[in-house]
């Protein structure tokens, strides 16, 4: 429906003639809710002081009057401190008096005082909402106000507040106004004085009051006095824009004013009454620490465990408390000084905004208002609290903690709020609109927010104006200190620096709390109100606009003319200055600033040094680019100091022309340098990397050397040059030599090219070129030009230039090797190769590398010759062709160096020969070559082997990759038929002799212990062994044992799950000997190990291959996949594939054994879904069939009881093609055509799992019966007999096999006699049927009842067969016979057979007694029902006469309608619909022979038809709910009591509960109901066994619900988590049903006086619960309401029907508040609820118009 339609409906409603009613208000509740928002401390005092300020008062007096303690007497001393302490500790506050001297109340004030939320219409007043006064009700119940000549008292009548005015006489009249508040609580302690004083001091800050006095009884606790200096007008700074951002407000005027607050307080204010007495505490501490080692050690450990500062503060506080206790009544004084900057604000509010603000605040927005900024300058802060006196003066800081904005500033709306400003300044904004509790600023309401935001922006602009004023004062002070000088000095700045720091910190903004936005708005206006991007700030040149001031992030002493922020100010006020930089109001020094300053003047050498250092630092930090530095240097000129002018070509340095610098680690500082190189003295302290970063390069050796050569050694003096003067060479060459190693190869080449052709080497024969000079160490000839007078030059440098260390080798050969020529002529030479080696050793360090190479390639030495080897005598060998002289090497036949005398390898000659290539020992290839050529078993072969083994590690042979040698040199053992001279490569043989079974070469036996030395593996790789076994499997058992035994020894290498195990397990390597039919010889076939089994194969040998190669070989086969016997999976696969062959091979006995194994492993087989499916579908299961042996031609009709000769035949069948035998009688009828499973439990379980049907499940019986006999006496006798004998029958059966016990039969079995019985039996899926006559047959309509039909002459065996399914879960044939015998034998005969019949006899006697007691009880119940029916008739009569006007009348009369007689019980059992939920499945009963229940009468009077033929399911469910399935005649709960002993009980004594107790129990059950306070509900299903009745159980279905909504009446709606429908869709689809059901439940709740919140509606589409009780919360199922009642809710009868149904349901659930489980007790309380509240239901029915 559109809104226009609703508008018309509204007009229609307003035009109706119905009575109008005013909306009423619960005043107490309203005030309580208002007070709940006034959560701050001292709220009452704040509001009363605010009223005084609004009344233009100058003084407020606050007095707390106390009541002395009734238990603790006053002190006996006269010391005022003791009396004051007693008041604070033991008195309670009685009354609060608040008096002000302001204007007295006028009539409007009196009227507003008693009206809530009217507010003060004066926009200049602080009060806004008109609810502040009502804060007095937080502690006071009846406040009293006296003002002038009038007074007003407040008082309560229930929840309504009333006032009464009074007139005062002239002598009673008072000038001001007084509020008297009597405290509601008589135990209110005296408030904390320190916190109260803090509040009062803060309250005085901005309000117009001048004085506040605080009294405690007659003690003047505190006196506050405020003095204000005359205001001084200030001009608005030109750079400040006085208008706010949105233009709603503008500052028109500014004035500054100084204030002073004087405080005088009693010392008791600072006393902490919660601490113990200082004297006692001190003495106790001393006592604790003085007498123990622990206390003594604590003196040393205290500094470790406790913070020193906190420990000092604690000691100071203890000392202060001791001083205060001594003089609590004494006075202390202090003064604070403040500065208040007030701005006048003009507002420009639109009409619409004004109206909205007036609607919100009840007053129009002011056209002019004020905002004050309270700060404290540095001087005022220093002066504040400087002049204090008294013992409690140290508490002055705490009292004024909120007055001085030292930690944070607050927003004042007349009084301080909880909102901070974000800066160290208080802001008073009386026109800001606060929230109702006045603790914060309202920034939520739309129009109020716009107003408040603009007010906050005005506050920000006011703060900016205040800041500018303080900077102006600071500038004036600085100029006075300068005394006329142009720029302030450092001392001048130091004088004003504390004030500047204080100002910056004061106006630095932090985050405001609790609303961050408040501080943001103020700060935004503070920084953004300027017209130009500048703000005054202190600099090194004075107070200047920030656009002219720079931030020096480092020392720039080379440019002193730039005004920068002083370092101290930057350090201590960094946060404020950072904000300036963030807003772009202050910037760092730029390069353009520096460049301008550098171009103004020439630098000194000191300034130039600092400039270069600064530039290097900036570039190295990547703060500046090198090109920028170069641009700065281009215009920079520096003057040379006087002492260096003579050595320089120019008196100035043009910094832009410099390109290189000197590295003194390479070129000494005193050396002359080129003109483009900056002198080292100007770069001292700077690293080369720093100088390189600004674009300069290091002066290298080569350019420097070239400049020296090309400039003819300029700078060394006149007439001195490198080529002519040894003095210059002695200075230059050491510098180049020092740098020689660090030079690149090209640089070295350049140096060599520069120096080699010039005479730069001083020698004893004069200056020579390098190749012409020799080192001084060369003394072989005296006429050589050796170096002289050259110190500190490296030999390698001189050698590189060509200076020689040795004489040429050709000369030496010419002079020293004349031996060869003489030897050729037969003359003896002077020098031998030994002499030559010794000379070369002496000059080896000087021999050039080319000569060394020549020595290595030239034959120099001779070898030792054998006596038989004269041909090689005198032959010269290269040194590398010879070996060191050694006996073991000589045995190997290798050439050994000829060295007369003893040869020592460690001598200089030995080391030199080794350097030339002399071999100390043969290498591995040498030994391999010897062994490969040596004859087998020869001495040479053995010597080589021994040498190798002995020197394996010493000579490093173990490091050689011997396994990769491709030459065969190792002797191995021959195979059978081979010669004994076989050799092999290391990778061709192995050391383990066992590997020979696989035809692997084995190392010779004596070498096997050393196989690792020769690179021979111990055994072949297992993979290679496996390959050989697969290629050449064993051909017989013996070879198999040998081969498999070898592999068994290497099982750890195979592993159970590796690739090799898989490879061998799948390879056909196992030989199976078999002989074909008619063949005498055995053949061999090979199968994989996984396909064979270990053992004798007695069971499965006919279908699987079994082998046995011995224990060792078998372990190998088991490892690679063989098993001891086939697994169930293998067997199952076998019978699925070849069932017929297996049956033919094994026979049915072994086949059954296989099936049993499969049955034992059925759980594992089910996991293989494919295999399990094949077992179901394959004809692999063995079935039995009984085949009748009837002679041919015999056509006689056979009887079932005849002895028959049958033969059992076995056949294979699918699982579904046979049946499981569990009904032998049926089987006998159809056995000729049925295949049955073997009758073994384990096989039956398997067949059943494979979906073989049970025979009993296939049976379909079609029963036909005659008419019921009139005489049912035999049937009744039979029924009693069955109940009696079933007890004996079931006595020996366990509970797990019993389906129902005798008690269940007694309650649910009905026996009836009929004329005849005929049963036609059929099998599902089979075209077979059998017709037979019966004498007994069982008929069941539900699981809760059973009827046994019998003929006149019944057979007890057939009776036993008929009822046996009720007794046992799986009956057997012997069970039928046993029950037949028990029923046909008398008790005495049974007793002789050993049955315990005495128990039955005793039970019969007990039944007789119970029957008598029952008869008496029923008579009493009949009388009670008659009385109830009389009451009902009277009530019905009253309703007919129209006296049904209300529920109260009906209840007061105490009469109830007269019930109509209920219909007679039917002859046949009534089928009842069980009540699901927590009360479902209770043991059902039949109504046969029972009197009408109480519910019958109720239903009749509620309009529910009780005819048996048309009884509704709902009525039947209500009957079940009411009785819980028990007899309605069950007695009420009783309590056994012993009247002779309290608390005891005696057997046989029973006392009925009194009606009053019963009424109390019902009331407690109703009160126990509660609202469900969770959004979910989950309860697992429970089933409790009832001990009193072992056959009875109490099932409770589980619930899993979630809350979706709550209807207007308070009933919660829950939905099942299993529901697939979204909750929103469910509610939309069922809204009508929920609404109707909710109304019914609300009516039910009214009947019981239950809150609607205790009822809940849930919807569960699958659950069986109609309702349930969860810890007192009642849940009703919407689904049942929709199914049973929703359609009929349109009629009166339908509503009454639904009401009765759900009222009975709630009676049932409320009874669960008293009795948890279903039983007689629960039934009793259910009926009691019905009786108790029935009159109210009758009243409700009458309201529906039912007669």
Short mmCIF file of C-alpha atoms in Angstrom, two decimals, residues 582-866:
data_model
loop_
_atom_site.label_atom_id
_atom_site.label_comp_id
_atom_site.label_asym_id
_atom_site.label_seq_id
_atom_site.Cartn_x
_atom_site.Cartn_y
_atom_site.Cartn_z
CA UNK A 582 53.59 19.56 7.03
CA UNK A 583 51.20 22.40 6.22
CA UNK A 584 53.81 24.04 3.96
CA UNK A 585 54.27 27.05 6.26
CA UNK A 586 57.92 26.33 6.99
CA UNK A 587 60.51 24.86 4.66
CA UNK A 588 64.08 23.62 4.83
CA UNK A 589 67.06 25.55 3.46
CA UNK A 590 67.29 25.04 -0.27
CA UNK A 591 70.27 25.10 -2.58
CA UNK A 592 69.02 28.34 -4.11
CA UNK A 593 69.19 29.91 -0.63
CA UNK A 594 72.75 28.67 -0.23
CA UNK A 595 73.76 29.74 -3.74
CA UNK A 596 72.50 33.27 -3.19
CA UNK A 597 74.46 33.52 0.05
CA UNK A 598 77.64 32.09 -1.51
CA UNK A 599 77.53 34.55 -4.38
CA UNK A 600 77.35 37.48 -1.96
CA UNK A 601 80.87 37.12 -0.49
CA UNK A 602 84.27 35.37 -0.86
CA UNK A 603 84.92 32.50 1.52
CA UNK A 604 87.88 32.00 3.75
CA UNK A 605 89.86 28.77 3.66
CA UNK A 606 87.96 27.62 6.80
CA UNK A 607 84.58 28.33 5.22
CA UNK A 608 85.72 26.69 2.01
CA UNK A 609 86.72 23.61 3.96
CA UNK A 610 83.31 23.51 5.67
CA UNK A 611 81.51 24.01 2.35
CA UNK A 612 83.38 21.13 0.73
CA UNK A 613 82.76 18.91 3.74
CA UNK A 614 79.03 19.80 3.76
CA UNK A 615 78.72 19.14 0.02
CA UNK A 616 80.42 15.77 0.33
CA UNK A 617 78.15 14.77 3.20
CA UNK A 618 74.98 15.79 1.36
CA UNK A 619 75.90 13.92 -1.80
CA UNK A 620 77.07 10.79 0.03
CA UNK A 621 73.70 10.69 1.81
CA UNK A 622 71.97 11.15 -1.53
CA UNK A 623 70.38 14.35 -0.26
CA UNK A 624 71.84 16.30 -3.17
CA UNK A 625 72.97 15.58 -6.68
CA UNK A 626 76.60 16.17 -7.76
CA UNK A 627 75.44 18.46 -10.52
CA UNK A 628 73.77 20.70 -7.94
CA UNK A 629 77.00 20.81 -5.96
CA UNK A 630 78.88 21.78 -9.08
CA UNK A 631 76.42 24.60 -9.72
CA UNK A 632 77.11 25.88 -6.19
CA UNK A 633 80.89 25.66 -6.75
CA UNK A 634 80.77 27.49 -10.09
CA UNK A 635 80.14 30.85 -8.49
CA UNK A 636 82.20 30.30 -5.34
CA UNK A 637 85.56 31.99 -4.79
CA UNK A 638 87.85 31.53 -1.79
CA UNK A 639 90.93 33.47 -0.73
CA UNK A 640 94.25 31.74 0.04
CA UNK A 641 95.75 32.19 3.46
CA UNK A 642 98.86 34.36 3.58
CA UNK A 643 101.25 31.55 4.52
CA UNK A 644 100.30 29.61 1.36
CA UNK A 645 100.12 32.48 -1.12
CA UNK A 646 103.79 32.16 -2.12
CA UNK A 647 103.41 28.51 -3.05
CA UNK A 648 100.29 29.08 -5.14
CA UNK A 649 100.03 30.40 -8.66
CA UNK A 650 97.02 32.59 -7.73
CA UNK A 651 95.83 34.26 -4.49
CA UNK A 652 92.29 32.87 -4.95
CA UNK A 653 90.81 29.46 -5.67
CA UNK A 654 88.03 29.19 -8.18
CA UNK A 655 86.17 26.20 -6.81
CA UNK A 656 84.40 25.54 -10.11
CA UNK A 657 87.70 24.71 -11.92
CA UNK A 658 88.80 22.01 -9.45
CA UNK A 659 88.50 18.43 -10.79
CA UNK A 660 90.91 16.24 -8.74
CA UNK A 661 92.06 15.79 -5.16
CA UNK A 662 95.09 14.27 -3.46
CA UNK A 663 95.05 10.92 -1.70
CA UNK A 664 97.96 11.12 0.75
CA UNK A 665 98.03 7.35 1.04
CA UNK A 666 99.35 7.37 -2.52
CA UNK A 667 100.93 10.80 -3.05
CA UNK A 668 102.47 12.58 -0.06
CA UNK A 669 100.94 15.93 0.82
CA UNK A 670 104.23 17.81 0.31
CA UNK A 671 104.59 16.68 -3.29
CA UNK A 672 103.80 19.26 -5.98
CA UNK A 673 100.42 18.76 -7.71
CA UNK A 674 98.77 20.03 -10.92
CA UNK A 675 96.78 23.33 -10.76
CA UNK A 676 93.34 21.60 -11.23
CA UNK A 677 93.92 19.63 -8.00
CA UNK A 678 92.65 21.08 -4.72
CA UNK A 679 95.32 21.34 -2.03
CA UNK A 680 95.17 18.54 0.53
CA UNK A 681 94.93 20.92 3.47
CA UNK A 682 91.46 21.95 2.27
CA UNK A 683 90.19 18.35 2.09
CA UNK A 684 91.79 17.00 5.23
CA UNK A 685 89.35 14.71 7.08
CA UNK A 686 87.32 13.80 3.99
CA UNK A 687 87.47 10.33 2.54
CA UNK A 688 88.19 9.79 -1.14
CA UNK A 689 84.69 8.36 -1.64
CA UNK A 690 83.15 11.56 -0.30
CA UNK A 691 85.25 13.72 -2.60
CA UNK A 692 84.44 11.49 -5.55
CA UNK A 693 80.72 11.81 -4.80
CA UNK A 694 80.80 15.54 -5.65
CA UNK A 695 82.35 14.91 -9.06
CA UNK A 696 86.05 15.20 -8.20
CA UNK A 697 88.41 12.42 -9.11
CA UNK A 698 91.42 11.14 -7.23
CA UNK A 699 94.75 12.28 -8.65
CA UNK A 700 96.27 9.06 -9.97
CA UNK A 701 99.90 8.06 -10.05
CA UNK A 702 100.14 7.92 -13.83
CA UNK A 703 98.77 11.45 -14.52
CA UNK A 704 100.86 12.82 -11.67
CA UNK A 705 104.00 11.08 -12.98
CA UNK A 706 103.30 12.26 -16.51
CA UNK A 707 102.80 15.88 -15.24
CA UNK A 708 106.14 15.67 -13.39
CA UNK A 709 107.90 14.38 -16.51
CA UNK A 710 106.17 16.79 -18.89
CA UNK A 711 106.58 19.85 -16.59
CA UNK A 712 110.24 18.98 -16.11
CA UNK A 713 109.73 18.39 -12.40
CA UNK A 714 108.08 21.77 -11.68
CA UNK A 715 107.89 22.44 -7.98
CA UNK A 716 111.09 20.62 -6.94
CA UNK A 717 113.29 23.64 -7.31
CA UNK A 718 115.41 25.25 -9.95
CA UNK A 719 117.73 22.97 -11.89
CA UNK A 720 116.31 19.74 -10.49
CA UNK A 721 114.72 17.10 -12.67
CA UNK A 722 113.87 13.42 -12.54
CA UNK A 723 116.41 12.33 -15.17
CA UNK A 724 119.28 14.48 -14.01
CA UNK A 725 119.00 14.49 -10.27
CA UNK A 726 119.27 11.38 -8.10
CA UNK A 727 117.61 13.44 -5.31
CA UNK A 728 114.39 13.90 -7.33
CA UNK A 729 114.48 10.22 -8.40
CA UNK A 730 114.85 9.23 -4.73
CA UNK A 731 111.56 11.16 -4.00
CA UNK A 732 109.48 10.19 -7.03
CA UNK A 733 110.37 6.52 -7.55
CA UNK A 734 109.38 5.42 -3.98
CA UNK A 735 105.93 7.00 -4.49
CA UNK A 736 105.41 5.09 -7.72
CA UNK A 737 106.85 1.92 -6.14
CA UNK A 738 104.44 2.15 -3.22
CA UNK A 739 101.47 2.34 -5.56
CA UNK A 740 102.81 -0.27 -7.95
CA UNK A 741 100.79 -3.25 -6.66
CA UNK A 742 97.53 -1.33 -6.85
CA UNK A 743 98.06 -0.18 -10.44
CA UNK A 744 96.20 -1.85 -13.25
CA UNK A 745 98.10 -3.68 -15.90
CA UNK A 746 97.62 -0.88 -18.40
CA UNK A 747 98.79 1.70 -15.85
CA UNK A 748 101.86 -0.39 -15.12
CA UNK A 749 102.55 -0.60 -18.82
CA UNK A 750 102.28 3.19 -19.08
CA UNK A 751 104.68 3.69 -16.16
CA UNK A 752 107.12 1.27 -17.75
CA UNK A 753 106.83 3.15 -21.06
CA UNK A 754 107.41 6.49 -19.30
CA UNK A 755 110.42 5.39 -17.22
CA UNK A 756 112.19 2.65 -19.21
CA UNK A 757 113.59 4.89 -21.99
CA UNK A 758 114.75 7.54 -19.47
CA UNK A 759 117.76 7.46 -17.19
CA UNK A 760 115.90 7.42 -13.92
CA UNK A 761 117.87 4.72 -11.98
CA UNK A 762 120.80 6.00 -9.89
CA UNK A 763 123.73 3.47 -9.93
CA UNK A 764 127.29 3.47 -8.70
CA UNK A 765 128.23 4.20 -12.26
CA UNK A 766 125.70 7.15 -12.58
CA UNK A 767 122.12 7.53 -13.84
CA UNK A 768 121.18 4.57 -16.02
CA UNK A 769 118.16 3.31 -17.82
CA UNK A 770 116.44 0.45 -15.97
CA UNK A 771 117.50 -2.42 -18.33
CA UNK A 772 121.14 -1.29 -17.95
CA UNK A 773 121.16 -1.51 -14.15
CA UNK A 774 121.57 -4.49 -11.75
CA UNK A 775 120.43 -5.00 -8.23
CA UNK A 776 122.99 -4.50 -5.54
CA UNK A 777 122.74 -8.21 -4.64
CA UNK A 778 124.31 -9.26 -7.98
CA UNK A 779 128.01 -9.73 -7.04
CA UNK A 780 129.04 -12.39 -9.51
CA UNK A 781 131.09 -9.78 -11.42
CA UNK A 782 132.53 -6.55 -10.05
CA UNK A 783 132.09 -4.50 -13.22
CA UNK A 784 128.26 -4.47 -13.19
CA UNK A 785 126.25 -1.09 -12.78
CA UNK A 786 124.37 -1.88 -9.53
CA UNK A 787 121.78 0.44 -7.91
CA UNK A 788 123.12 3.00 -5.44
CA UNK A 789 121.34 5.61 -3.23
CA UNK A 790 117.76 4.48 -3.89
CA UNK A 791 115.78 3.62 -0.71
CA UNK A 792 112.19 2.40 -0.24
CA UNK A 793 111.71 1.09 -3.76
CA UNK A 794 110.26 -2.36 -4.26
CA UNK A 795 112.29 -4.94 -6.13
CA UNK A 796 109.27 -6.04 -8.12
CA UNK A 797 108.83 -2.44 -9.36
CA UNK A 798 112.44 -2.22 -10.40
CA UNK A 799 112.25 -5.68 -11.90
CA UNK A 800 109.25 -4.59 -13.94
CA UNK A 801 111.27 -1.66 -15.25
CA UNK A 802 113.93 -4.09 -16.38
CA UNK A 803 116.52 -3.93 -13.58
CA UNK A 804 118.28 -7.34 -13.53
CA UNK A 805 118.72 -9.61 -10.53
CA UNK A 806 120.83 -12.31 -12.21
CA UNK A 807 123.29 -12.71 -14.94
CA UNK A 808 121.88 -14.14 -18.14
CA UNK A 809 121.58 -17.93 -18.18
CA UNK A 810 123.49 -18.16 -21.48
CA UNK A 811 126.48 -16.63 -19.81
CA UNK A 812 126.21 -18.99 -16.92
CA UNK A 813 125.94 -21.94 -19.30
CA UNK A 814 128.94 -20.72 -21.21
CA UNK A 815 131.05 -20.38 -18.07
CA UNK A 816 129.79 -23.23 -15.94
CA UNK A 817 128.82 -26.00 -18.39
CA UNK A 818 132.15 -26.66 -20.01
CA UNK A 819 131.88 -30.26 -18.70
CA UNK A 820 129.77 -31.48 -21.59
CA UNK A 821 132.29 -30.27 -24.15
CA UNK A 822 135.12 -31.87 -22.24
CA UNK A 823 133.16 -35.03 -21.79
CA UNK A 824 132.69 -35.19 -25.54
CA UNK A 825 136.45 -34.97 -26.03
CA UNK A 826 137.11 -37.40 -23.20
CA UNK A 827 138.21 -34.78 -20.75
CA UNK A 828 136.86 -34.45 -17.28
CA UNK A 829 134.81 -31.35 -16.83
CA UNK A 830 134.93 -29.10 -13.82
CA UNK A 831 131.16 -28.92 -13.15
CA UNK A 832 128.68 -31.85 -12.70
CA UNK A 833 124.86 -31.68 -12.67
CA UNK A 834 125.08 -31.77 -8.88
CA UNK A 835 127.24 -28.61 -8.90
CA UNK A 836 124.86 -26.97 -11.33
CA UNK A 837 121.86 -27.69 -9.07
CA UNK A 838 123.65 -26.30 -6.04
CA UNK A 839 124.47 -23.03 -7.88
CA UNK A 840 120.96 -22.64 -9.18
CA UNK A 841 119.68 -23.13 -5.65
CA UNK A 842 121.80 -20.25 -4.47
CA UNK A 843 120.29 -17.87 -7.05
CA UNK A 844 116.85 -19.43 -7.43
CA UNK A 845 115.02 -16.31 -6.19
CA UNK A 846 116.58 -14.24 -8.97
CA UNK A 847 116.14 -16.64 -11.83
CA UNK A 848 113.60 -15.28 -14.35
CA UNK A 849 110.55 -17.40 -15.03
CA UNK A 850 111.65 -17.93 -18.62
CA UNK A 851 114.90 -19.45 -17.38
CA UNK A 852 113.01 -21.70 -14.99
CA UNK A 853 110.94 -23.02 -17.89
CA UNK A 854 114.11 -23.61 -19.83
CA UNK A 855 115.62 -25.57 -16.94
CA UNK A 856 112.53 -27.81 -16.74
CA UNK A 857 112.71 -28.72 -20.43
CA UNK A 858 116.49 -29.15 -20.68
CA UNK A 859 118.09 -32.57 -19.93
CA UNK A 860 120.38 -31.85 -16.98
CA UNK A 861 120.69 -34.98 -14.83
CA UNK A 862 121.71 -38.63 -15.17
CA UNK A 863 119.94 -41.72 -13.81
CA UNK A 864 121.25 -44.66 -11.81
CA UNK A 865 122.32 -47.48 -14.10
CA UNK A 866 122.10 -51.18 -13.46
#
